[in-house]
Coordinates of C-alpha atoms in Angstrom, one line a residue:
Chain A
M19 CA -0.1 0.1 -0.3
N20 CA 1.4 3.1 -0.7
G21 CA 0.7 6.9 1.1
I22 CA 1.0 5.8 5.1
P23 CA 4.2 3.8 5.8
L24 CA 3.4 0.1 8.1
E25 CA 5.7 1.6 11.0
L26 CA 3.6 4.8 11.5
G27 CA 0.5 3.4 11.8
L28 CA 1.2 0.3 14.4
V29 CA 3.7 2.9 16.5
L30 CA 0.1 5.3 16.2
S31 CA -1.5 2.3 17.5
A32 CA 1.2 1.5 20.2
V33 CA 0.9 4.8 21.3
L34 CA -3.3 4.1 21.4
F35 CA -3.3 0.6 23.5
V36 CA -0.7 2.9 26.5
L37 CA -2.4 5.3 27.1
G38 CA -5.5 3.0 27.3
L39 CA -3.3 0.7 29.4
I40 CA -2.3 3.6 31.6
G41 CA -6.5 5.0 32.4
V42 CA -7.3 0.8 32.8
M43 CA -3.9 1.3 35.8
V44 CA -4.8 4.9 37.0
R45 CA -8.7 5.8 36.7
R46 CA -10.4 4.4 39.8
N47 CA -13.4 4.6 38.5
L48 CA -15.5 1.8 37.1
I49 CA -17.0 3.9 33.9
M50 CA -13.6 5.2 33.5
I51 CA -12.0 1.7 33.7
L52 CA -14.3 0.2 31.4
M53 CA -13.9 3.1 28.6
S54 CA -9.9 3.1 28.8
L55 CA -10.3 -0.7 27.7
E56 CA -12.7 0.7 25.2
V57 CA -9.2 2.4 24.1
M58 CA -7.5 0.0 24.3
L59 CA -9.4 -2.8 22.7
N60 CA -9.6 -0.2 19.5
A61 CA -6.6 0.3 19.4
T62 CA -5.6 -3.3 18.4
G63 CA -8.5 -3.3 16.0
L64 CA -6.0 -0.5 14.6
A65 CA -3.0 -2.7 13.9
F66 CA -5.1 -5.4 12.4
I67 CA -6.4 -2.9 9.8
V68 CA -2.8 -1.6 9.3
A69 CA -1.4 -4.4 9.1
G70 CA -4.4 -5.5 6.6
S71 CA -3.5 -2.4 4.6
R72 CA 0.5 -4.1 4.2
W73 CA -0.2 -6.9 2.7
G74 CA -3.8 -6.2 0.8
Q75 CA -5.7 -8.4 2.5
A76 CA -9.0 -8.7 4.4
D77 CA -8.0 -10.3 7.4
G78 CA -7.4 -7.6 9.6
Q79 CA -10.9 -5.3 9.0
I80 CA -12.6 -8.8 9.8
M81 CA -10.4 -9.1 12.5
F82 CA -10.8 -5.7 13.0
L83 CA -15.3 -6.6 13.0
L84 CA -14.3 -9.6 15.4
I85 CA -12.9 -6.9 17.7
L86 CA -16.0 -4.8 18.2
T87 CA -18.2 -8.0 18.4
L88 CA -16.5 -8.3 22.2
A89 CA -16.1 -5.3 22.5
A90 CA -20.1 -4.4 22.9
A91 CA -20.3 -8.2 24.4
E92 CA -17.6 -6.7 27.0
V93 CA -19.2 -3.3 28.3
G94 CA -22.3 -4.7 27.8
V95 CA -21.3 -7.2 31.0
G96 CA -19.6 -4.7 32.3
L97 CA -21.5 -2.3 32.9
G98 CA -24.8 -4.4 33.7
L99 CA -22.0 -5.7 36.6
A100 CA -21.4 -1.8 36.9
L101 CA -25.3 -1.0 37.6
Q102 CA -25.1 -4.3 40.4
I103 CA -22.3 -2.3 42.6
F104 CA -23.8 1.3 42.6
H105 CA -27.0 -0.3 43.5
R106 CA -25.0 -2.7 46.1
F107 CA -22.4 0.0 47.5
Q108 CA -24.0 3.4 45.8
T109 CA -20.8 3.7 44.4
L110 CA -18.2 3.1 41.8
D111 CA -14.9 3.3 43.0
A112 CA -13.3 1.0 42.3
D113 CA -10.8 1.0 46.1
S114 CA -13.8 0.5 48.0
V115 CA -15.6 -2.0 45.9
N116 CA -12.0 -4.2 46.7
E117 CA -12.2 -5.9 50.1
M118 CA -10.5 -9.2 49.0
Q119 CA -7.0 -9.1 50.7
G120 CA -4.1 -11.6 50.5
Chain B
M22 CA -17.7 -27.0 3.8
N23 CA -18.8 -30.5 2.6
S24 CA -20.5 -33.4 4.7
N25 CA -17.6 -34.5 6.1
Q26 CA -16.9 -31.3 7.2
F27 CA -20.0 -31.2 8.9
I28 CA -19.8 -34.4 10.9
A29 CA -15.9 -33.5 11.8
L30 CA -18.2 -30.8 13.6
A31 CA -20.8 -32.0 14.7
P32 CA -20.1 -32.2 18.8
I33 CA -19.1 -28.4 18.5
L34 CA -22.6 -27.4 16.4
I35 CA -24.6 -30.0 18.8
I36 CA -22.9 -27.8 22.2
A37 CA -24.4 -24.9 20.0
G38 CA -27.6 -25.9 18.9
A39 CA -28.2 -26.8 23.4
A40 CA -27.5 -23.8 24.0
V41 CA -29.8 -22.2 21.9
V42 CA -32.3 -25.1 22.6
T43 CA -32.0 -24.8 26.5
M44 CA -32.5 -20.3 26.5
L45 CA -35.6 -21.5 23.9
I46 CA -37.8 -23.7 26.7
I47 CA -36.4 -21.3 29.7
A48 CA -38.8 -19.1 27.2
I49 CA -41.4 -21.5 27.3
R50 CA -41.1 -23.4 30.6
R51 CA -39.0 -23.0 34.0
N52 CA -38.1 -25.8 35.4
F53 CA -34.1 -26.5 37.7
V54 CA -35.1 -29.8 36.9
L55 CA -36.2 -30.3 32.7
I56 CA -33.4 -27.7 32.4
N57 CA -30.6 -29.5 34.0
C58 CA -31.3 -32.3 32.4
V59 CA -32.0 -31.2 28.8
S60 CA -28.2 -29.0 29.0
A61 CA -27.3 -32.4 30.0
C62 CA -28.9 -34.2 27.5
G63 CA -26.9 -32.0 24.9
I64 CA -23.2 -32.7 26.5
L65 CA -24.3 -36.2 26.4
L66 CA -25.1 -35.6 22.3
S67 CA -22.2 -34.2 21.9
L68 CA -19.7 -36.7 23.6
L69 CA -21.5 -38.6 21.0
A70 CA -20.5 -37.4 18.2
V71 CA -17.3 -37.2 19.7
G72 CA -17.3 -41.4 19.8
L73 CA -18.2 -41.3 16.8
I74 CA -16.1 -39.8 14.1
W75 CA -12.7 -40.6 17.2
Q76 CA -11.1 -43.2 14.8
A77 CA -11.5 -40.5 10.8
N78 CA -8.5 -39.3 9.9
P79 CA -7.7 -35.1 11.2
V80 CA -10.3 -32.9 8.9
Q81 CA -9.5 -29.6 8.3
A82 CA -13.0 -28.0 8.3
T83 CA -12.0 -24.3 6.5
S84 CA -8.1 -23.0 7.6
L85 CA -10.4 -21.8 11.3
I86 CA -10.7 -25.2 12.9
R87 CA -8.9 -28.7 12.4
V88 CA -10.3 -31.6 14.3
D89 CA -8.5 -34.2 14.8
G90 CA -7.0 -36.6 17.7
Y91 CA -5.9 -33.9 20.0
A92 CA -8.8 -31.7 19.2
L93 CA -11.5 -34.6 20.1
F94 CA -9.4 -36.2 23.3
Y95 CA -9.7 -32.3 24.5
T96 CA -12.9 -31.7 23.8
A97 CA -14.5 -35.4 25.2
L98 CA -12.3 -34.5 28.4
L99 CA -14.3 -31.1 28.6
L100 CA -17.4 -31.8 27.9
L101 CA -17.2 -34.5 30.6
T102 CA -16.1 -31.0 32.6
G103 CA -18.8 -29.9 31.3
L104 CA -21.3 -32.3 32.4
S105 CA -20.0 -33.4 36.4
V106 CA -20.1 -29.7 36.8
I107 CA -23.5 -29.4 35.6
G108 CA -23.7 -32.5 38.2
L109 CA -22.6 -30.6 41.2
C110 CA -24.5 -27.1 40.0
Y111 CA -27.6 -29.1 40.4
D112 CA -26.9 -30.3 43.7
Y113 CA -25.7 -26.3 45.2
F114 CA -28.4 -24.4 43.1
K115 CA -31.7 -26.3 43.3
A116 CA -31.9 -25.0 47.3
R117 CA -31.7 -21.5 46.2
T118 CA -34.5 -19.2 45.4
G119 CA -34.3 -16.9 42.6
E120 CA -34.4 -17.8 38.6
N121 CA -31.0 -20.1 38.8
E122 CA -31.8 -21.3 35.0
E123 CA -30.4 -19.3 32.5
L124 CA -26.8 -21.1 34.5
F125 CA -27.2 -23.9 31.9
V126 CA -27.4 -21.8 29.3
L127 CA -24.2 -19.9 30.4
L128 CA -22.3 -23.1 30.7
L129 CA -23.1 -24.7 27.6
T130 CA -21.8 -21.7 26.3
A131 CA -18.4 -21.6 27.8
L132 CA -18.1 -24.7 27.2
L133 CA -18.7 -24.3 23.5
G134 CA -15.9 -21.7 23.6
A135 CA -13.3 -23.7 24.9
V136 CA -13.8 -27.0 22.8
V137 CA -13.6 -24.4 20.4
L138 CA -10.6 -22.9 21.4
V139 CA -8.9 -26.6 21.7
S140 CA -9.9 -27.6 17.8
S141 CA -9.0 -24.1 16.5
S142 CA -5.8 -23.3 14.2
H143 CA -6.3 -19.6 13.1
F144 CA -6.1 -16.5 15.0
A145 CA -9.9 -16.0 14.7
S146 CA -10.8 -19.0 15.8
F147 CA -8.3 -18.7 18.8
F148 CA -9.9 -15.2 19.5
I149 CA -13.9 -16.4 18.9
G150 CA -13.4 -20.0 21.4
L151 CA -12.2 -17.2 24.0
E152 CA -13.9 -15.3 24.9
T153 CA -17.0 -17.4 24.5
L154 CA -15.5 -18.6 26.9
S155 CA -14.5 -15.9 28.9
I156 CA -17.6 -13.9 28.6
S157 CA -19.6 -16.4 29.5
L158 CA -17.9 -17.0 32.5
F159 CA -17.8 -12.9 33.8
V160 CA -21.3 -13.8 34.1
L161 CA -21.7 -17.7 35.3
I162 CA -18.5 -16.1 37.9
S163 CA -21.1 -13.7 39.7
Y164 CA -24.3 -15.7 39.4
T165 CA -24.9 -15.5 43.4
I166 CA -25.3 -12.4 43.2
N167 CA -26.3 -11.6 47.0
R168 CA -23.4 -13.1 47.8
Q169 CA -20.9 -11.2 49.6
N170 CA -17.8 -11.1 47.0
S171 CA -19.4 -12.7 43.4
L172 CA -20.1 -8.7 42.2
E173 CA -16.8 -8.0 42.8
A174 CA -14.8 -11.0 41.7
A175 CA -16.7 -10.4 38.4
I176 CA -16.2 -7.0 37.9
K177 CA -11.8 -7.5 38.8
Y178 CA -12.2 -11.1 35.9
L179 CA -14.2 -8.8 33.8
I180 CA -11.3 -5.8 33.1
L181 CA -8.1 -7.8 33.6
S182 CA -9.6 -10.2 31.0
G183 CA -10.5 -7.0 28.9
V184 CA -6.7 -6.1 29.2
S185 CA -5.4 -9.6 28.8
S186 CA -7.7 -10.6 25.3
A187 CA -6.1 -7.0 24.4
F188 CA -2.4 -8.4 25.7
L189 CA -3.4 -10.9 23.1
L190 CA -5.1 -9.1 20.2
F191 CA -2.2 -7.0 20.1
G192 CA 0.3 -9.2 19.7
M193 CA -1.6 -11.1 17.0
A194 CA -1.2 -7.9 15.0
L195 CA 1.8 -7.4 15.4
I196 CA 2.8 -11.0 14.0
Y197 CA 0.2 -11.0 11.0
A198 CA 1.6 -7.2 10.5
Q199 CA 5.2 -9.3 9.5
S200 CA 4.2 -12.7 8.1
G201 CA 0.7 -12.2 6.4
V202 CA -1.0 -14.9 7.9
L203 CA -3.5 -15.7 10.5
D204 CA -3.5 -19.5 10.3
F205 CA -0.6 -21.2 12.9
N206 CA 0.2 -23.5 9.6
G207 CA 1.4 -20.5 7.9
I208 CA 2.9 -18.7 10.6
G209 CA 4.9 -20.8 11.5
R210 CA 6.4 -22.0 7.6
Y211 CA 7.3 -17.9 8.0
L212 CA 9.3 -18.6 11.3
M213 CA 10.5 -21.1 9.2
N214 CA 12.2 -19.4 6.4
Q215 CA 12.7 -16.6 8.5
K216 CA 16.8 -16.3 9.3
D217 CA 17.5 -14.2 12.3
M218 CA 15.1 -13.1 14.6
N219 CA 12.4 -10.5 13.8
A220 CA 11.6 -7.7 16.7
L221 CA 8.5 -7.7 16.1
V222 CA 6.8 -11.7 15.6
L223 CA 9.4 -11.8 19.3
S224 CA 7.1 -9.3 20.9
G225 CA 4.1 -10.5 18.7
V226 CA 4.4 -13.7 20.7
I227 CA 6.1 -11.8 23.7
L228 CA 1.8 -10.4 24.5
I229 CA 0.3 -13.5 23.3
I230 CA 2.0 -15.0 26.3
A231 CA 1.3 -12.3 28.8
G232 CA -2.3 -12.6 26.9
V233 CA -2.2 -16.6 27.2
G234 CA -0.9 -16.2 31.0
F235 CA -3.4 -14.4 32.1
K236 CA -6.1 -17.1 31.3
L237 CA -3.8 -20.1 32.3
S238 CA -3.0 -17.4 35.9
L239 CA 0.7 -17.9 36.2
A240 CA 2.8 -16.0 38.0
P241 CA 3.6 -12.2 36.8
F242 CA -0.4 -12.4 35.9
H243 CA -2.1 -14.2 38.1
L244 CA -2.9 -11.5 41.2
W245 CA -7.2 -12.0 40.1
T246 CA -7.1 -15.9 40.8
P247 CA -7.2 -16.5 44.5
D248 CA -10.5 -13.9 44.5
V249 CA -11.8 -14.7 41.3
Y250 CA -11.7 -18.3 43.5
E251 CA -13.3 -17.4 46.6
G252 CA -16.0 -15.2 45.0
A253 CA -17.2 -17.5 41.4
P254 CA -20.0 -20.3 43.0
S255 CA -18.0 -23.4 44.5
P256 CA -18.7 -25.5 41.0
I257 CA -18.4 -22.8 38.3
T258 CA -14.9 -22.1 40.5
A259 CA -14.2 -26.0 39.2
F260 CA -15.0 -24.5 35.2
I261 CA -12.0 -21.9 35.5
A262 CA -9.6 -23.7 37.4
T263 CA -10.0 -27.1 34.8
A264 CA -12.5 -26.3 31.3
S265 CA -10.8 -22.6 31.2
K266 CA -7.3 -23.3 32.2
G267 CA -7.5 -26.5 30.4
A268 CA -8.5 -25.6 27.0
V269 CA -6.0 -22.4 27.4
F270 CA -3.3 -24.6 27.7
A271 CA -4.2 -27.1 24.7
L272 CA -4.6 -24.4 22.7
L273 CA -0.9 -23.1 23.7
L274 CA 0.9 -26.7 23.2
R275 CA -1.2 -26.4 19.6
Y276 CA 0.2 -23.1 19.0
F277 CA 3.4 -24.0 19.4
I278 CA 3.5 -27.0 18.0
S279 CA 2.4 -26.5 14.4
A280 CA 3.2 -22.2 14.3
Y281 CA 7.2 -23.9 15.3
N282 CA 7.4 -21.0 17.9
Y283 CA 9.8 -23.4 19.5
S284 CA 12.2 -22.3 17.3
Y285 CA 13.0 -19.2 19.1
L286 CA 14.7 -19.9 22.0
P287 CA 14.1 -16.8 23.7
F288 CA 11.2 -17.2 23.9
L289 CA 11.9 -20.3 26.4
T290 CA 13.9 -18.1 28.6
V291 CA 11.0 -16.1 29.3
L292 CA 7.8 -19.2 29.9
S293 CA 11.4 -20.3 32.2
V294 CA 11.3 -17.6 34.3
I295 CA 7.4 -17.0 34.2
A296 CA 6.8 -20.8 35.5
V297 CA 9.8 -20.9 38.5
L298 CA 7.6 -17.7 39.2
S299 CA 4.4 -19.7 39.4
I300 CA 6.1 -22.8 41.2
L301 CA 7.5 -20.5 44.0
I302 CA 4.6 -18.0 44.1
G303 CA 2.1 -19.9 44.1
N304 CA 3.1 -22.5 46.5
L305 CA 4.2 -20.0 49.1
L306 CA 1.4 -17.3 49.1
A307 CA -1.1 -21.3 49.5
L308 CA 0.9 -22.3 52.9
L309 CA -0.3 -18.5 54.3
Q310 CA -4.1 -18.8 53.9
N311 CA -6.6 -20.0 56.1
N312 CA -9.8 -20.3 53.2
V313 CA -10.1 -23.8 51.2
K314 CA -11.0 -22.2 47.4
R315 CA -7.5 -19.4 48.1
L316 CA -5.0 -21.7 49.1
L317 CA -6.6 -24.2 46.2
A318 CA -6.5 -20.7 43.7
Y319 CA -2.7 -20.8 45.0
S320 CA -1.8 -24.4 44.8
S321 CA -3.1 -24.5 41.3
I322 CA -0.6 -21.4 40.6
G323 CA 1.5 -23.7 41.4
H324 CA 0.4 -26.2 39.1
M325 CA -0.1 -24.5 36.0
G326 CA 3.8 -23.3 36.6
Y327 CA 4.1 -27.7 36.6
V328 CA 2.4 -28.1 33.7
L329 CA 4.7 -25.2 31.4
V330 CA 7.9 -27.2 32.6
A331 CA 6.9 -30.4 30.8
F332 CA 5.9 -27.2 27.9
I333 CA 9.3 -25.9 27.4
A334 CA 10.6 -28.9 27.5
G335 CA 8.9 -29.6 23.9
G336 CA 12.7 -27.0 23.0
R337 CA 14.8 -30.1 23.2
I338 CA 12.6 -33.3 23.3
A339 CA 9.9 -34.4 20.5
P340 CA 6.3 -33.3 20.5
A341 CA 4.4 -35.9 21.2
L342 CA 6.5 -36.2 24.2
V343 CA 5.5 -33.1 25.5
V344 CA 1.3 -33.8 24.1
E345 CA 1.9 -37.5 26.0
S346 CA 3.2 -35.1 29.8
V347 CA 0.9 -32.3 29.4
T348 CA -2.1 -34.1 28.4
F349 CA -1.9 -36.8 31.3
Y350 CA -0.6 -33.5 34.0
L351 CA -4.1 -31.8 33.3
V352 CA -6.7 -34.7 32.7
T353 CA -5.2 -35.9 36.3
Y354 CA -5.5 -32.4 37.6
F355 CA -8.7 -32.1 36.4
I356 CA -10.2 -35.2 38.5
T357 CA -8.8 -33.5 41.2
T358 CA -9.6 -30.4 41.3
I359 CA -12.9 -30.6 40.1
G360 CA -13.0 -33.3 43.1
A361 CA -12.1 -30.7 45.1
F362 CA -14.0 -28.0 44.2
G363 CA -16.9 -30.2 44.5
I364 CA -16.7 -31.7 48.0
I365 CA -16.5 -28.1 48.8
S366 CA -20.0 -26.9 46.6
V367 CA -21.2 -30.4 48.4
L368 CA -20.7 -29.3 51.9
S369 CA -22.0 -25.3 51.1
T370 CA -25.5 -24.8 51.9
P371 CA -27.4 -21.3 50.1
Q372 CA -26.1 -19.4 53.9
I373 CA -22.8 -20.4 54.2
E374 CA -20.2 -21.3 51.3
A375 CA -18.0 -24.0 53.5
D376 CA -14.4 -22.2 52.6
D377 CA -13.1 -21.1 55.9
L378 CA -10.5 -24.0 57.0
S379 CA -12.3 -24.4 60.4
F380 CA -15.5 -25.7 58.6
Y381 CA -13.4 -28.6 57.8
R382 CA -12.3 -29.4 61.5
G383 CA -13.3 -32.5 62.6
L384 CA -14.9 -33.3 59.1
F385 CA -13.5 -37.0 59.2
W386 CA -16.1 -37.3 62.4
R387 CA -18.8 -36.3 61.0
Q388 CA -18.8 -37.3 56.9
P389 CA -15.9 -39.6 57.0
W390 CA -17.1 -40.3 52.9
L391 CA -16.3 -37.6 52.3
A392 CA -12.9 -36.1 54.3
T393 CA -12.4 -39.8 52.5
I394 CA -12.7 -38.2 49.1
F395 CA -11.4 -34.7 49.8
T396 CA -8.3 -36.1 51.4
L397 CA -7.6 -39.0 48.2
M398 CA -8.0 -35.3 45.7
L399 CA -5.8 -33.4 48.2
I400 CA -2.9 -35.8 48.0
S401 CA -3.1 -36.9 44.8
L402 CA -2.9 -32.6 43.8
A403 CA 0.6 -33.6 46.0
G404 CA 1.7 -36.0 43.9
I405 CA 1.9 -39.3 46.3
P406 CA 2.1 -42.8 44.8
L407 CA -1.2 -44.5 44.4
T408 CA -2.9 -41.7 43.6
A409 CA -2.9 -40.4 39.5
G410 CA -1.0 -36.8 40.0
F411 CA 1.7 -39.1 41.1
I412 CA 1.9 -40.5 38.2
G413 CA 1.6 -36.8 36.5
K414 CA 4.2 -35.0 37.6
F415 CA 6.9 -38.4 37.1
Y416 CA 5.4 -37.5 34.0
I417 CA 6.5 -33.8 34.2
F418 CA 10.2 -34.8 35.4
A419 CA 10.3 -37.8 33.2
S420 CA 10.3 -34.9 30.9
G421 CA 12.4 -32.3 32.3
A422 CA 14.9 -35.1 33.1
D423 CA 15.0 -35.5 29.0
A424 CA 15.9 -32.6 28.4
R425 CA 18.0 -31.9 30.9
L426 CA 16.0 -28.6 33.0
W427 CA 17.3 -29.4 36.2
G428 CA 17.1 -25.5 37.3
L429 CA 13.5 -26.1 36.4
L430 CA 13.0 -29.4 38.3
L431 CA 14.8 -28.0 41.2
T432 CA 12.3 -26.2 42.1
V433 CA 9.8 -28.3 41.1
I434 CA 10.7 -30.4 43.5
V435 CA 10.6 -27.5 46.2
G436 CA 8.2 -26.9 45.3
S437 CA 5.9 -30.3 45.7
G438 CA 7.7 -29.5 49.3
L439 CA 6.1 -26.7 50.5
G440 CA 3.1 -27.7 48.3
L441 CA 2.4 -31.2 50.8
Y442 CA 2.7 -29.3 54.1
Y443 CA -0.6 -27.7 53.4
Y444 CA -2.6 -30.4 51.9
L445 CA -1.7 -32.5 55.0
R446 CA -2.4 -29.5 56.8
V447 CA -6.1 -30.0 55.5
V448 CA -5.9 -33.3 56.2
V449 CA -4.6 -33.2 59.8
V450 CA -7.8 -30.3 60.1
M451 CA -10.2 -32.7 59.0
S452 CA -8.6 -35.4 61.8
M453 CA -9.0 -32.8 64.5
N454 CA -11.1 -33.8 67.3
V455 CA -14.9 -33.3 67.5
E456 CA -14.7 -31.3 70.2
A457 CA -12.2 -28.7 69.5
T458 CA -15.1 -28.2 66.5
A459 CA -17.1 -24.2 67.6
I460 CA -19.5 -24.7 63.9
E461 CA -23.2 -26.8 64.4
P462 CA -23.1 -29.8 62.4
V463 CA -24.5 -28.8 59.6
E464 CA -28.3 -30.2 59.0
P465 CA -26.9 -33.4 56.3
V466 CA -28.6 -32.4 53.3
Q467 CA -29.3 -35.2 50.7
K468 CA -26.9 -34.8 48.0
R469 CA -27.5 -37.9 45.7
M470 CA -25.9 -35.9 42.7
S471 CA -22.8 -34.9 43.2
T472 CA -22.1 -37.6 45.9
T473 CA -22.2 -40.0 42.7
I474 CA -20.3 -37.3 40.7
L475 CA -17.6 -37.5 43.3
A476 CA -17.6 -41.4 44.4
V477 CA -16.6 -41.6 40.2
L478 CA -13.8 -39.2 40.0
T479 CA -12.3 -41.0 42.7
L480 CA -13.0 -43.9 41.0
L481 CA -10.4 -42.6 38.5
L482 CA -8.3 -41.1 40.7
L483 CA -7.3 -44.7 41.6
W484 CA -7.3 -46.5 38.7
F485 CA -5.3 -44.2 36.8
G486 CA -2.7 -44.2 39.6
L487 CA -2.8 -48.0 39.8
Y488 CA -3.3 -48.8 36.5
P489 CA -2.0 -45.8 33.9
G490 CA -2.1 -47.7 30.9
H491 CA -5.1 -47.9 30.6
L492 CA -5.2 -43.7 30.1
I493 CA -1.5 -43.6 27.8
E494 CA -2.5 -45.7 25.5
S495 CA -5.2 -43.8 24.5
I496 CA -2.8 -40.5 25.0
L497 CA -0.4 -42.7 22.5
L498 CA -2.8 -42.1 20.3
I499 CA -3.2 -38.6 19.8
S500 CA -0.1 -37.2 20.5
N501 CA 1.4 -37.6 17.3
S502 CA -1.7 -35.9 15.7
L503 CA -0.2 -32.0 15.6
K504 CA 1.2 -31.8 12.9

């Protein structure tokens, strides 16, 4: 493919991936954690599309569709759990949910 | 797709169909016993299909799925696991209020994911199988939503599992960017023609190892394990500890062998470090636990480290021997782990989960049979002769010694020594005097289904320990089918 070289695309997706990872580790609000997770998953999707365009194949885009499906399913369950947690603890703070130790 | 491929896919299709049928029946009529029977029948049908195609030649059904002897053996193992977990769930959830029928739908979808995982020969089916399994598990873990720890365990597992999936996918993307193929054999061909080490592929495989290491709860990625084991309902814990880990391990082995990853020595170094850490951390932290579920969680981290030793040996010895030792060890690990968590789930009541060590004080006097079975399971986990666990550990030693991995074997010996201590500690607590018990003896409830399953598991444990020949023969049949 001509235009954007492979390395640039991969570097961009790696940067997005790391930003998402930092978000998951630093944020304490469950909704924000789930959003950062989305960023990570979409960064991998971008990497797949970049790789697919290098080889001129549709496989990368198909993988991206699969990743979107996963992200939707995961967030569906995650938000359901967040709802229940809010009912129980009256907060979405990840630290106050953390009771098991050792 | 021709008819041959459809026949080869029959076990997978039947499980998928059973999940749909179960869901529809729930919509028409909610009946716990009925749903339980239907899902068990689905699994039995699928087992029957596995039996019918057992002798057939390997079939590559599209580039995604390869149904060979290896896949069928693990499919059968997973289906039997699912069957026993459904049996345990029956007794565990029967007395509980609430709508417990969907549990079986989720178990079937989790099983579907695991079965796809062991037969996949492509990154896409690897990923889809893994996520079908994981997303079903999130809901299963939080199923007893009124228990304090279930929600916490589920959300922890969900977030960490999401992160690990992202690692896994990024690794796949890097390998794809470099090689242009997504199926294992294609990657194998690419790596075989590659003279030097490639940075992208190297980091890709390391990321995949990190993602898979999370699912297997190997040492630097093990933090979720004790919390999830404690928070999930006991039969589900048994499922996570066996089916989920076993399927991922079977896939990892297939990937390493067919994608020719053993030729990259840095991977084996990384894996060796992970194995040593898992064995030491798992066994050392297990010493500190007073909760039986957490104790088993840490011990399972150690056990995954042991299997990894046999796995690493594949760098130096023939793949067939690695398949043989890993499979034997996993079979024994499945039997003992389901047995141990089965005991916990039999002793649990809707009010109290029998996971505190003080609960087991004097169990030999209150329920001698259960205590005996639990003792057998624990000494098999510790690897004492006459049980299947001993033969499994023997296999680890044999393959490790063949590959001259003396450092790793030393760690296994240290780990086993520590293991002996904390397993026997539980046995000692169970044989303590009954007068010292602080807890009122619980009204014994008839749990015929679970007791039958436990009895069968015990018989298998002794059979494979005393006459391992039968199992070894059938494993030998499959160990050459991987390519």
